[in-house]
CSV table of C-alpha atoms in Angstrom, one decimal:
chain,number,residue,atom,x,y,z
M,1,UNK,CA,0.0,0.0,0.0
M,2,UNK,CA,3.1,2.1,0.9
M,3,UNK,CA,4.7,1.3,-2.7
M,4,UNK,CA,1.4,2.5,-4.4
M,5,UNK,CA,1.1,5.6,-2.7
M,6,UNK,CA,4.2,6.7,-3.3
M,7,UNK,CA,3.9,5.4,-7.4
M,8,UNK,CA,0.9,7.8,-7.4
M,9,UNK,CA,2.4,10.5,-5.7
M,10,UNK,CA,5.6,10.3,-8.2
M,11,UNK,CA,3.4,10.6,-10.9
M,12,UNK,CA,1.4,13.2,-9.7
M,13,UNK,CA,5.0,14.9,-8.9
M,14,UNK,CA,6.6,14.1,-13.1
M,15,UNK,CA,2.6,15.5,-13.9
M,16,UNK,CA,3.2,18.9,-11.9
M,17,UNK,CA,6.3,19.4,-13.6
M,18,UNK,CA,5.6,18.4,-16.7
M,19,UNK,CA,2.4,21.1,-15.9
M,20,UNK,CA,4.9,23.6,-15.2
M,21,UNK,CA,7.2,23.1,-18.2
M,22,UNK,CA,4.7,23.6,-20.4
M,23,UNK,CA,3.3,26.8,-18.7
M,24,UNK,CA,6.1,28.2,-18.1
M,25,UNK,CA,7.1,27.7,-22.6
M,26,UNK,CA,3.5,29.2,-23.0
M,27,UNK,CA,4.2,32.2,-21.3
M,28,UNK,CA,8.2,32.6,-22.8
M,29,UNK,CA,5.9,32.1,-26.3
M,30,UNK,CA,3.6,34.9,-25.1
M,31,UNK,CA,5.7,37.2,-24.0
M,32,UNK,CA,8.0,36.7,-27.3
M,33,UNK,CA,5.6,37.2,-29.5
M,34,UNK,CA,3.7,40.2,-27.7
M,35,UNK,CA,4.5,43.0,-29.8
M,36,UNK,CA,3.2,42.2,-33.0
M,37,UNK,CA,-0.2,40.7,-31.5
M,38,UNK,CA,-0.4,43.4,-29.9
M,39,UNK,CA,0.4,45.7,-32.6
M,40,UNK,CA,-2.4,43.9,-35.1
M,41,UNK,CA,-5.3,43.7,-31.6
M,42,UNK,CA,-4.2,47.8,-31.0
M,43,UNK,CA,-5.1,48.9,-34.2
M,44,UNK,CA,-8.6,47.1,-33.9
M,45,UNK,CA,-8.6,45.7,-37.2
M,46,UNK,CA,-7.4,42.9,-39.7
M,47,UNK,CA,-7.1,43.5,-43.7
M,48,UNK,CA,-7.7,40.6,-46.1
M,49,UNK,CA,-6.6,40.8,-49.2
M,50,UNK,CA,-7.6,39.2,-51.9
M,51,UNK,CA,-5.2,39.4,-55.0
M,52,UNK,CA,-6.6,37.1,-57.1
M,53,UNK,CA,-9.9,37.8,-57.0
M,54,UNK,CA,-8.6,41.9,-57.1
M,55,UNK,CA,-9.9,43.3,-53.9
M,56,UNK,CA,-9.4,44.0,-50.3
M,57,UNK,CA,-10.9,45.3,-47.1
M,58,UNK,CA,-10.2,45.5,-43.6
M,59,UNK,CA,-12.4,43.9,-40.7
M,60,UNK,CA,-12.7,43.9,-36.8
M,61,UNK,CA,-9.8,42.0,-34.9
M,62,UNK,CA,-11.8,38.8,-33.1
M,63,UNK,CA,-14.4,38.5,-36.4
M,64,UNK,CA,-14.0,34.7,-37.9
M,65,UNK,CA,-13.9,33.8,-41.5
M,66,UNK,CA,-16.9,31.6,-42.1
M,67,UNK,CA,-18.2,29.8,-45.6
M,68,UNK,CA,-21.2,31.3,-46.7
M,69,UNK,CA,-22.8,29.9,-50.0
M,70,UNK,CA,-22.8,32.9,-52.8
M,71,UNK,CA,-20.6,34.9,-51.2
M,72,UNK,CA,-16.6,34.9,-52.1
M,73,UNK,CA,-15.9,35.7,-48.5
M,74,UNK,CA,-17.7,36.3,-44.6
M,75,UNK,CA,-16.3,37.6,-42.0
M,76,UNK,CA,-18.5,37.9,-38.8
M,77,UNK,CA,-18.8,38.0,-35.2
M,78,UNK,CA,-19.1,34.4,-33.2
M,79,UNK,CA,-20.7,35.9,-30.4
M,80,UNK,CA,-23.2,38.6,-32.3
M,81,UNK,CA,-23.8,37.0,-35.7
M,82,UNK,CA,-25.4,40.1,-37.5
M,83,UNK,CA,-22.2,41.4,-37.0
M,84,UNK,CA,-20.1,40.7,-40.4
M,85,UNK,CA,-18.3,41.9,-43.2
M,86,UNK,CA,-18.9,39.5,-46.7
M,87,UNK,CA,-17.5,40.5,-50.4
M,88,UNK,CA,-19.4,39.1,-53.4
M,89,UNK,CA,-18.9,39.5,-57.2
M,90,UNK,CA,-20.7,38.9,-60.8
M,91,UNK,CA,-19.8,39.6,-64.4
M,92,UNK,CA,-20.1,42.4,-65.9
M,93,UNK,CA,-19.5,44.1,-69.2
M,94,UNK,CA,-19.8,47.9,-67.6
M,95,UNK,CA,-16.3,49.6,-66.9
M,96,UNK,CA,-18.0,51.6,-64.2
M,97,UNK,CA,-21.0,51.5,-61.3
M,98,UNK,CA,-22.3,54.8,-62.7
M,99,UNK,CA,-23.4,53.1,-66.0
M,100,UNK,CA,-26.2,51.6,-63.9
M,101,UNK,CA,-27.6,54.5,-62.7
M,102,UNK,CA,-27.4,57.2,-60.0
M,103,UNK,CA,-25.8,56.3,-56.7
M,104,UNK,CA,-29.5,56.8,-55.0
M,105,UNK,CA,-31.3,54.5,-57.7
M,106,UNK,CA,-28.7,51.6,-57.3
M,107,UNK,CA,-28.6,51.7,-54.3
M,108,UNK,CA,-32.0,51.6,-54.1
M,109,UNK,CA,-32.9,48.8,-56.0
M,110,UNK,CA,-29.9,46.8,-54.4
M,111,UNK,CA,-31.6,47.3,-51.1
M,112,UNK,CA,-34.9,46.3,-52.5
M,113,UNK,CA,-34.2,43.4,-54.6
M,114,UNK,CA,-30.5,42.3,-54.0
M,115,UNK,CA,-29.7,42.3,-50.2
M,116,UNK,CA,-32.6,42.2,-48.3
M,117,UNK,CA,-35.4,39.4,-48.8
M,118,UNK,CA,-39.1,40.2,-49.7
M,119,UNK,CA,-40.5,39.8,-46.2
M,120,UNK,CA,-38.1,42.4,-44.8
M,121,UNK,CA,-39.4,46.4,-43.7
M,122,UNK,CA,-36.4,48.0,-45.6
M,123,UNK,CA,-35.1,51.5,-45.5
M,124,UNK,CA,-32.4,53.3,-47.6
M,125,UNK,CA,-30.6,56.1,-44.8
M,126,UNK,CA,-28.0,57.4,-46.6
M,127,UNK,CA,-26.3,57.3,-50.2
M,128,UNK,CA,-22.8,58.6,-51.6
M,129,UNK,CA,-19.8,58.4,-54.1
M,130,UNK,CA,-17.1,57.5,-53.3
M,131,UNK,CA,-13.1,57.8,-55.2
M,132,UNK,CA,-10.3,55.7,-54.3
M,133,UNK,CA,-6.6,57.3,-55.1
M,134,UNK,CA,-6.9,55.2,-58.6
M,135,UNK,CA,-10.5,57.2,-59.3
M,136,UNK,CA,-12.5,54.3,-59.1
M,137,UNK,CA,-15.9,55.2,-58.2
M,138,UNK,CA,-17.6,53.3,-55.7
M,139,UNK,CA,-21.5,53.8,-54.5
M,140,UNK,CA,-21.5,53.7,-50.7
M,141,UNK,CA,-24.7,53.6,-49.1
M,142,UNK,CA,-26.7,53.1,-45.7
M,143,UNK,CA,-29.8,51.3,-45.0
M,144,UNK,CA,-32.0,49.2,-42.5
M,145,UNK,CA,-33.6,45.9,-43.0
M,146,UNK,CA,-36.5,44.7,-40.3
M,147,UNK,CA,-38.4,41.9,-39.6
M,148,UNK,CA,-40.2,41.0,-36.6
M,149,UNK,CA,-37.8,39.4,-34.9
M,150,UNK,CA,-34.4,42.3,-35.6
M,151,UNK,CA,-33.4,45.0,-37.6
M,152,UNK,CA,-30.4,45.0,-39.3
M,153,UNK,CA,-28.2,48.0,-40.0
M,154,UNK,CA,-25.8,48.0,-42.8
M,155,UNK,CA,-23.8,49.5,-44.5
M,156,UNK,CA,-22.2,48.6,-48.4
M,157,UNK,CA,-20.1,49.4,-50.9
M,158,UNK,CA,-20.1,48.9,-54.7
M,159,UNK,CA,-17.6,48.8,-57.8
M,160,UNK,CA,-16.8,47.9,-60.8
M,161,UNK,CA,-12.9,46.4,-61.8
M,162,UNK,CA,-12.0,43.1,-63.6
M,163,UNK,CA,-15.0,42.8,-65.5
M,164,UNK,CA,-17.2,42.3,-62.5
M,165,UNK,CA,-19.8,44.1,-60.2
M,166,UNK,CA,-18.6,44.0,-56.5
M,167,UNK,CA,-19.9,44.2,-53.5
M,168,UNK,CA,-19.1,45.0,-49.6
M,169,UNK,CA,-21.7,44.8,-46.8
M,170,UNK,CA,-21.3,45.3,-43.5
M,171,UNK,CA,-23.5,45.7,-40.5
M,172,UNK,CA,-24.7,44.7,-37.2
M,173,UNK,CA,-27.9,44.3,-34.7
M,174,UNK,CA,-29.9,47.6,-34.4
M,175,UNK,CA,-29.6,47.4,-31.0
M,176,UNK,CA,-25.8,47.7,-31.1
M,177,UNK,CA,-25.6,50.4,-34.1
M,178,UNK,CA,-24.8,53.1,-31.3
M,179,UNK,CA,-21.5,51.0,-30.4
M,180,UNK,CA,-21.1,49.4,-33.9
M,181,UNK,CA,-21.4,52.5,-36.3
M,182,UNK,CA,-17.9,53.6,-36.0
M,183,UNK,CA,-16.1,50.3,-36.4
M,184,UNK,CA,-18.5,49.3,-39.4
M,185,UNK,CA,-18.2,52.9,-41.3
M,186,UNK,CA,-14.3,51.5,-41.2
M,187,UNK,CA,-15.1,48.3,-43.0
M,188,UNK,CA,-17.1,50.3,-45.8
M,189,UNK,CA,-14.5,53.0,-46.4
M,190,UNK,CA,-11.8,50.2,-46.5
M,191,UNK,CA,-13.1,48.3,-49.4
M,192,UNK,CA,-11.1,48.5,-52.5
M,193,UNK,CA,-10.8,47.1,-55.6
M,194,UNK,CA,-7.2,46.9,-57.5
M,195,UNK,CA,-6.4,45.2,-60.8
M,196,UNK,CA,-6.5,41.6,-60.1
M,197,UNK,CA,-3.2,39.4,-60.3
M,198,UNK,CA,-3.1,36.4,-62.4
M,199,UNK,CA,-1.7,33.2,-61.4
């Protein structure tokens, strides 16, 4: 009885250091690797860019990249889920957004019939041009999307580049727009299309 106590108590005793080791090399990794981290977490914000495909856009540090069927690429928030960034894209023949229209009447019928569904109380706040440092012209608008349950606020952004239509959008829960606005006016503004590298 003597012998096994003391087996267990060895083992316990190789376990604790063997927990210490490895605490104590998770740490040393922490604290080596601090400053950039920290550096990406300070700013607030990741970029993914997307060189193939020709565009790029930053996004909230913590959001998740999840797979979202018709969409080249989500990013959202685990915990709040109307919290998200996602980029899409079709063909197109037109070598700029302003050949659809006026930035108020696209963005008003992408509202009505593109990103929102039919059931949805929908609202077009705000709508804008946009010019990014290569003139590209993008239309950047604001709008709200209700249903019983929520109402989403959003923001997006659309282009034209590589022969196809683009589009950002970006929101988050009503309830949280007070908090959100600032960090999702970011994602919006960020969104740019470049000439698209081939492979």
């Amino acid at each position: 009885a003597v012998q096994a106590v003391q087996a267990v108590q060895a083992v316990q005793a190789v376990q604790a250091t063997r927990r210490s080791a490895l605490l104590a090399a998770t740490a040393f990794l922490a604290a080596s690797t601090s400053g950039p981290m920290q550096a990406q977490a300070k700013g607030g914000f990741e970029v993914v860019k997307d060189p193939q495909d020709g565009y790029q856009f930053a996004f909230p540090f913590g959001w998740q990249e999840v797979s979202v069927t018709g969409q080249d690429t989500v990013y959202k928030d685990v915990i709040e889920p109307l919290e998200s960034a996602s980029v899409s894209y079709i063909p197109t023949d037109k070598k700029s957004i302003a050949e659809y229209g006026d930035v108020k009447e696209v963005a008003y019928t992408l509202v009505r019939k593109v990103l929102t569904t039919v059931n949805q109380d929908v609202k077009l706040v705000a709508a804008e041009e946009r010019t990014d440092a290569n003139g590209r012209l993008y239309y950047d608008f604001e709008y709200t999307a209700s249903t019983p349950r929520y109402t989403r606020h959003a923001l997006a952004s659309v282009t034209i580049g590589n022969g196809k239509f683009y589009t950002l959008e970006t929101g988050s829960n009503e309830r949280r727009w007070g908090k959100m606005k600032d960090n999702i006016a970011k994602v919006q503004k960020s969104f740019t299309v470049f000439d698209r590298q081939d492979y």
